[in-house]
Tab-separated table of C-alpha atoms in Angstrom:
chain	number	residue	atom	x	y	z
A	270	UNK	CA	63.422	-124.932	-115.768
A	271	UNK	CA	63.088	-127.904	-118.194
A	272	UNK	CA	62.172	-127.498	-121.983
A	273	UNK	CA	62.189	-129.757	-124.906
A	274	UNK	CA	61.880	-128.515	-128.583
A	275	UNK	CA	61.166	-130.349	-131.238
A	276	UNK	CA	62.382	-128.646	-134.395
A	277	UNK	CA	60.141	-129.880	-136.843
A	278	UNK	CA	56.202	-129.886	-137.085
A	279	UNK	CA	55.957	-132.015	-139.689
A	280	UNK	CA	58.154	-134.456	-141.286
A	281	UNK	CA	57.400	-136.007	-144.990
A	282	UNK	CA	59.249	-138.943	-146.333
A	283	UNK	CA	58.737	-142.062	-149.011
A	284	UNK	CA	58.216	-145.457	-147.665
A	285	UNK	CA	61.501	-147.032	-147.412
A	286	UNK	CA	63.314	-143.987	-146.918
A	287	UNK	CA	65.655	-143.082	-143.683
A	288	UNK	CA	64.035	-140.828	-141.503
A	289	UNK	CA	65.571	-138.212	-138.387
A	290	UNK	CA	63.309	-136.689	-136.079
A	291	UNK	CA	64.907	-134.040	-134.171
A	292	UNK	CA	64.545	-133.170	-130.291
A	293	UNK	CA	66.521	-130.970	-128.022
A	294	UNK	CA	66.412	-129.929	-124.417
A	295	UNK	CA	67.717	-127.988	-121.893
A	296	UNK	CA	67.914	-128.675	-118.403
A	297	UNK	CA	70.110	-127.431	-115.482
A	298	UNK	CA	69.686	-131.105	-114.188
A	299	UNK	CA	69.912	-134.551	-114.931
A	300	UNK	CA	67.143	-136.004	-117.083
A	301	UNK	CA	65.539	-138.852	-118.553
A	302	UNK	CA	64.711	-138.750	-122.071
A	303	UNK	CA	62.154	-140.566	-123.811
A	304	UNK	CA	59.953	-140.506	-127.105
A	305	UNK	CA	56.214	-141.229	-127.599
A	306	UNK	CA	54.442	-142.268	-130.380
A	307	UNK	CA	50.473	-141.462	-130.904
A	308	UNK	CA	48.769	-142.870	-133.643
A	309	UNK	CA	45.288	-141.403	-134.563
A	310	UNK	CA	42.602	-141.032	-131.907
A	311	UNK	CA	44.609	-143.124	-129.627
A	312	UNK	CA	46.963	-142.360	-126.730
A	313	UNK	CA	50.411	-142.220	-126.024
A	314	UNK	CA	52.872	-145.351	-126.345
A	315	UNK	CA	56.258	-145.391	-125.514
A	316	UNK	CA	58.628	-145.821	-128.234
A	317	UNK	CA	61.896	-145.622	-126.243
A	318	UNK	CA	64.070	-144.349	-123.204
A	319	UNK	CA	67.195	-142.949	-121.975
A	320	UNK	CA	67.780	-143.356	-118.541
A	321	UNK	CA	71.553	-144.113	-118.510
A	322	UNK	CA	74.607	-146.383	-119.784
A	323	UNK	CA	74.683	-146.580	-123.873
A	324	UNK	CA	73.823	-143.281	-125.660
A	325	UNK	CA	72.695	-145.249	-128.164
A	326	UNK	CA	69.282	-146.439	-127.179
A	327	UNK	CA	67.237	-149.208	-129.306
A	328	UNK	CA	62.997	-148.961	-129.093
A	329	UNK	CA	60.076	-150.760	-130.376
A	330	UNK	CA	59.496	-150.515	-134.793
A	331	UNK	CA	62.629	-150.741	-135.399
A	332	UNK	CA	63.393	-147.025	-134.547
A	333	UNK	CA	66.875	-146.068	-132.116
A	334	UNK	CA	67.844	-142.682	-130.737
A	335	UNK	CA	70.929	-141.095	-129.566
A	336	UNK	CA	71.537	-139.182	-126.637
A	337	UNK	CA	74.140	-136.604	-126.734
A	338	UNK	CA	75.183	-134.456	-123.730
A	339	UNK	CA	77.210	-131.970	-125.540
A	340	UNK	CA	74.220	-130.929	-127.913
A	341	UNK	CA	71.746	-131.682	-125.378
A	342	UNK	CA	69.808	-133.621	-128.336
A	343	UNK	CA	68.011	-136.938	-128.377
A	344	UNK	CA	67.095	-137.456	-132.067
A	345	UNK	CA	64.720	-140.044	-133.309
A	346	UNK	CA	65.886	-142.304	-136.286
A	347	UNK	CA	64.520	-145.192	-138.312
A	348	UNK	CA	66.823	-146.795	-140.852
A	349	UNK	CA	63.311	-147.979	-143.318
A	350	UNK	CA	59.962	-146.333	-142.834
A	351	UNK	CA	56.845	-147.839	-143.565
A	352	UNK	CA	53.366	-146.375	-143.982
A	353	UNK	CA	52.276	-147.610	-140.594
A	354	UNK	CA	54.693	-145.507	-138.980
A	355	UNK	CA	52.484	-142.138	-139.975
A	356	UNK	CA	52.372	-140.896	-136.713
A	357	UNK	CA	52.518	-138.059	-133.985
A	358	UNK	CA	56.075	-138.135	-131.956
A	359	UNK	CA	56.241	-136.796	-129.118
A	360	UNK	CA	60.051	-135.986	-127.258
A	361	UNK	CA	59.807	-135.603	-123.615
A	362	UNK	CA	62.036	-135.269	-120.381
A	363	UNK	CA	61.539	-136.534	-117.089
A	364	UNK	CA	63.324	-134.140	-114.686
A	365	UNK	CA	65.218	-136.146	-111.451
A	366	UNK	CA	62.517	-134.823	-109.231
A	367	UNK	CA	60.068	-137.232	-107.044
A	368	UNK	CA	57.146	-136.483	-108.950
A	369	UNK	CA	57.351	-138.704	-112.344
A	370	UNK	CA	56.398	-135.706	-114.435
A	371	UNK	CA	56.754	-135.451	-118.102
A	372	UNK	CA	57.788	-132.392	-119.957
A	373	UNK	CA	56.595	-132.767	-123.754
A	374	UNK	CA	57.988	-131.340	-126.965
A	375	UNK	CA	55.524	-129.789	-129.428
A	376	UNK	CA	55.270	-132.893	-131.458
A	377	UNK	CA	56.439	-133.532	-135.023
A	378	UNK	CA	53.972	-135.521	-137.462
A	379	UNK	CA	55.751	-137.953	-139.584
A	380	UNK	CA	53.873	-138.473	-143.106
A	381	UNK	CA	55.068	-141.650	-145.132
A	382	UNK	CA	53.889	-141.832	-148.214
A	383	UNK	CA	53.942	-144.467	-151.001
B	46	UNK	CA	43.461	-155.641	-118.837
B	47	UNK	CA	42.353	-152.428	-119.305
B	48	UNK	CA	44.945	-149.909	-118.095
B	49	UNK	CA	43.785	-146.719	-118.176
B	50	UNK	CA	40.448	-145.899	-119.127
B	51	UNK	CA	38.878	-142.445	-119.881
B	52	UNK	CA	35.242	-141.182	-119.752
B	53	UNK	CA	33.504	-139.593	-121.440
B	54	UNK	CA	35.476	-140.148	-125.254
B	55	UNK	CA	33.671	-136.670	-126.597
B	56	UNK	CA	31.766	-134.163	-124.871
B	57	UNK	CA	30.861	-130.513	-126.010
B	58	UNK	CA	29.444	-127.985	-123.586
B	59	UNK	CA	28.154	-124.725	-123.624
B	60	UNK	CA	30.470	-122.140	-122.140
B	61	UNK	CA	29.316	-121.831	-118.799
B	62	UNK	CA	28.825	-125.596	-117.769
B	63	UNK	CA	30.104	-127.333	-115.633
B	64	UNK	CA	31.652	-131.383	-116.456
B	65	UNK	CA	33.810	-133.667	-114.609
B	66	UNK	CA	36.393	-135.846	-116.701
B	67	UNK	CA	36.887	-139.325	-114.736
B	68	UNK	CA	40.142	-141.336	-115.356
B	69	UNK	CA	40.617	-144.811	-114.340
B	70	UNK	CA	43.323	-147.415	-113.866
B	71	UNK	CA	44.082	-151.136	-112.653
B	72	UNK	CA	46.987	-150.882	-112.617
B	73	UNK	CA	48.165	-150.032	-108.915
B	74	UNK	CA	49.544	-146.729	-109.815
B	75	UNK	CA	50.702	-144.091	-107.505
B	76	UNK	CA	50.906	-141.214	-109.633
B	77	UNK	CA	48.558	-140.157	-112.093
B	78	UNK	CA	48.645	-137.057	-114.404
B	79	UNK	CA	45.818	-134.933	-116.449
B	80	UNK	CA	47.658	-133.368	-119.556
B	81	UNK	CA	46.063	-131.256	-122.622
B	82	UNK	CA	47.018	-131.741	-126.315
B	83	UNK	CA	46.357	-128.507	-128.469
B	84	UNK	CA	47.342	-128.359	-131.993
B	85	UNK	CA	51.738	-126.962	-132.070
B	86	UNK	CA	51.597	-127.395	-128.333
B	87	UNK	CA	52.570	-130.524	-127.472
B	88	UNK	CA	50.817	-132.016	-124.207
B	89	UNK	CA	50.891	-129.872	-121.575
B	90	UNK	CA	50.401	-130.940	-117.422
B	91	UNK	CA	47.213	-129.493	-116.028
B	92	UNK	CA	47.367	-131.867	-112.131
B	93	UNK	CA	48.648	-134.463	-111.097
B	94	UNK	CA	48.711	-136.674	-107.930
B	95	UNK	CA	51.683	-138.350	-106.130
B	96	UNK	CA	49.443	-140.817	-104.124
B	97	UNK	CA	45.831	-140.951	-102.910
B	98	UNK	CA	44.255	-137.907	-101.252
B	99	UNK	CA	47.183	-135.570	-103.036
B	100	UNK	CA	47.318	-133.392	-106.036
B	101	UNK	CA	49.477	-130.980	-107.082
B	102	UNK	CA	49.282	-127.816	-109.668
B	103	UNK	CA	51.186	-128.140	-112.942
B	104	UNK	CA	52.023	-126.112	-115.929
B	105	UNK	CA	48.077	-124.781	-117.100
B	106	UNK	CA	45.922	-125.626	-114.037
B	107	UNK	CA	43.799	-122.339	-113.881
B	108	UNK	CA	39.874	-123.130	-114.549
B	109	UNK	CA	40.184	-126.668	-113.680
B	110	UNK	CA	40.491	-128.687	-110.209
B	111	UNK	CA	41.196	-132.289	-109.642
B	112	UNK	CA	40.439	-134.889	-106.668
B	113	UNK	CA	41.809	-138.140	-106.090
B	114	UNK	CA	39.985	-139.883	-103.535
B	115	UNK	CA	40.560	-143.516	-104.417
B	116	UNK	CA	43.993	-144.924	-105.697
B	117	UNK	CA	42.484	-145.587	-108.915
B	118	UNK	CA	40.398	-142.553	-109.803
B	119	UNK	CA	41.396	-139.077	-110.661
B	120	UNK	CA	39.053	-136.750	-111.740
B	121	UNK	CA	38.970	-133.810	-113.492
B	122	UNK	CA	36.976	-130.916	-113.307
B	123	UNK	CA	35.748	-127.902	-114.982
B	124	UNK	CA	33.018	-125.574	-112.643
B	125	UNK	CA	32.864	-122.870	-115.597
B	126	UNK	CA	33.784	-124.057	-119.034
B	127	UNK	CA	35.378	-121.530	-121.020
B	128	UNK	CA	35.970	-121.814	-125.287
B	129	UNK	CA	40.231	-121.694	-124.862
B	130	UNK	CA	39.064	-125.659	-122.571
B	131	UNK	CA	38.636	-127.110	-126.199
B	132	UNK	CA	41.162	-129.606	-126.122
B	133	UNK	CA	41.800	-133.153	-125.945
B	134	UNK	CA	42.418	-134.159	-122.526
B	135	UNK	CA	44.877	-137.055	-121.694
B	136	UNK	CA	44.858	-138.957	-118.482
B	137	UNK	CA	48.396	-140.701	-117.202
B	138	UNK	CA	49.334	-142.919	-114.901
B	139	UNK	CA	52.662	-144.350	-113.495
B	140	UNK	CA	54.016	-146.936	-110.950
B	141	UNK	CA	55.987	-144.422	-108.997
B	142	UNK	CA	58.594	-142.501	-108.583
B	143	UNK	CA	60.981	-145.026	-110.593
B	144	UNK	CA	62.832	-143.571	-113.518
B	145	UNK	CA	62.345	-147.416	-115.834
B	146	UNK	CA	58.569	-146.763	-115.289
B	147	UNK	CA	57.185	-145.617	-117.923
B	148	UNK	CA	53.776	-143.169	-118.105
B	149	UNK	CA	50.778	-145.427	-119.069
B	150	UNK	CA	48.247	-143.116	-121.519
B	151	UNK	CA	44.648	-143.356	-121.834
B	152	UNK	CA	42.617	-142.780	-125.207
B	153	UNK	CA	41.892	-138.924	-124.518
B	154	UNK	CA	38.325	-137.120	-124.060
B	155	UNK	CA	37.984	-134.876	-127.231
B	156	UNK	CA	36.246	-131.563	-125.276
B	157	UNK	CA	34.799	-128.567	-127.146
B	158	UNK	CA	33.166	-125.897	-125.653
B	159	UNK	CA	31.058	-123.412	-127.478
């Protein structure tokens, strides 16, 4: 069976500051990787994917994540927050079954303050 | 364009009622998905449907059932609300079974039940 942890409930940082959101898996099969972003009362959005190719993958706001096999880890970065990114972030795996499925990591808030 | 669009937005019941969630899209999607968000949980997959006139048991399904008559509808139900339904529901859709398409969220129904 699939899981995805995310290792950190709740992330604080300063505006302006570098910022690493941390997300592993574990899967017997090949997956797809991918992070969500929720902003308050809203819904999901999709920040980024990995599907295949470059481990390095770029998203929307600036933010990038890297997918490495070895640590089974996809890890969330930005290089600059700003306040606007005080979010939810969700990490979640799409196993290579027929059903499009999402399996979703507990979620890690990230708090930027001024 | 709307994409997907959930109703009711809040609802609170009395345990012991019974409520149907409905979740709407125009987007041509095959599958759609009901998930619920609780607080250090993540979001976690109640149904979901591969195509009309299908649905399928995920992770928490006991106490709720689901129909999907038309492409674009997929409802949710509850016959007996119970206090541990308190949740914010999330409806999901997707084009199919392609890995580069991505889940499409609505805004959530905010459910408590008393």
């Amino acid at each position: 069976a699939q899981s995805v942890t995310q290792l950190d409930s709740q992330v604080p940082v300063f505006e302006e500051a570098p910022v690493e959101l941390r997300c592993n898996y574990s899967s017997s099969v090949s997956v797809y990787l991918f992070w969500y972003v929720q902003y308050p009362n809203q819904g999901l959005q999709l920040l980024l994917k990995y599907l295949s190719g470059s481990t390095l993958v770029k998203g929307i706001n600036g933010f990038e994540a890297e997918f490495n096999k070895s640590q089974t880890s996809f890890h969330l970065r930005k290089p600059s927050v700003h306040i606007s990114d005080t979010a939810e972030y969700f990490c979640a795996v799409r196993p290579s079954s027929n059903t499009g499925k999402l399996i979703f990591g507990q979620g890690t808030t990230l708090q930027v303050k001024p | 364009n709307a994409g997907v669009t959930q109703t009711p937005k809040f609802r609170v019941l009395k345990t012991g009622q019974s409520m149907t969630l409905l979740c709407a899209q125009d987007m041509n999607h095959e599958y759609m998905y009901w998930y619920r968000q609780d607080p250090g949980m993540g979001l976690r997959l109640i149904h979901y449907s591969v195509g009309e006139g299908t649905t399928a048991k995920g992770e928490v399904p006991d106490g709720y059932n689901v129909s999907r008559l038309k492409k674009q509808n997929f409802l949710l139900g509850l016959e007996s609300a119970a206090p541990s339904q308190t949740s914010v529901y999330f409806c999901a859709s997707t084009q199919g079974r392609s890995y580069n398409s991505p889940l499409h969220f609505g805004n959530g129904t905010r459910l408590t039940v008393t």
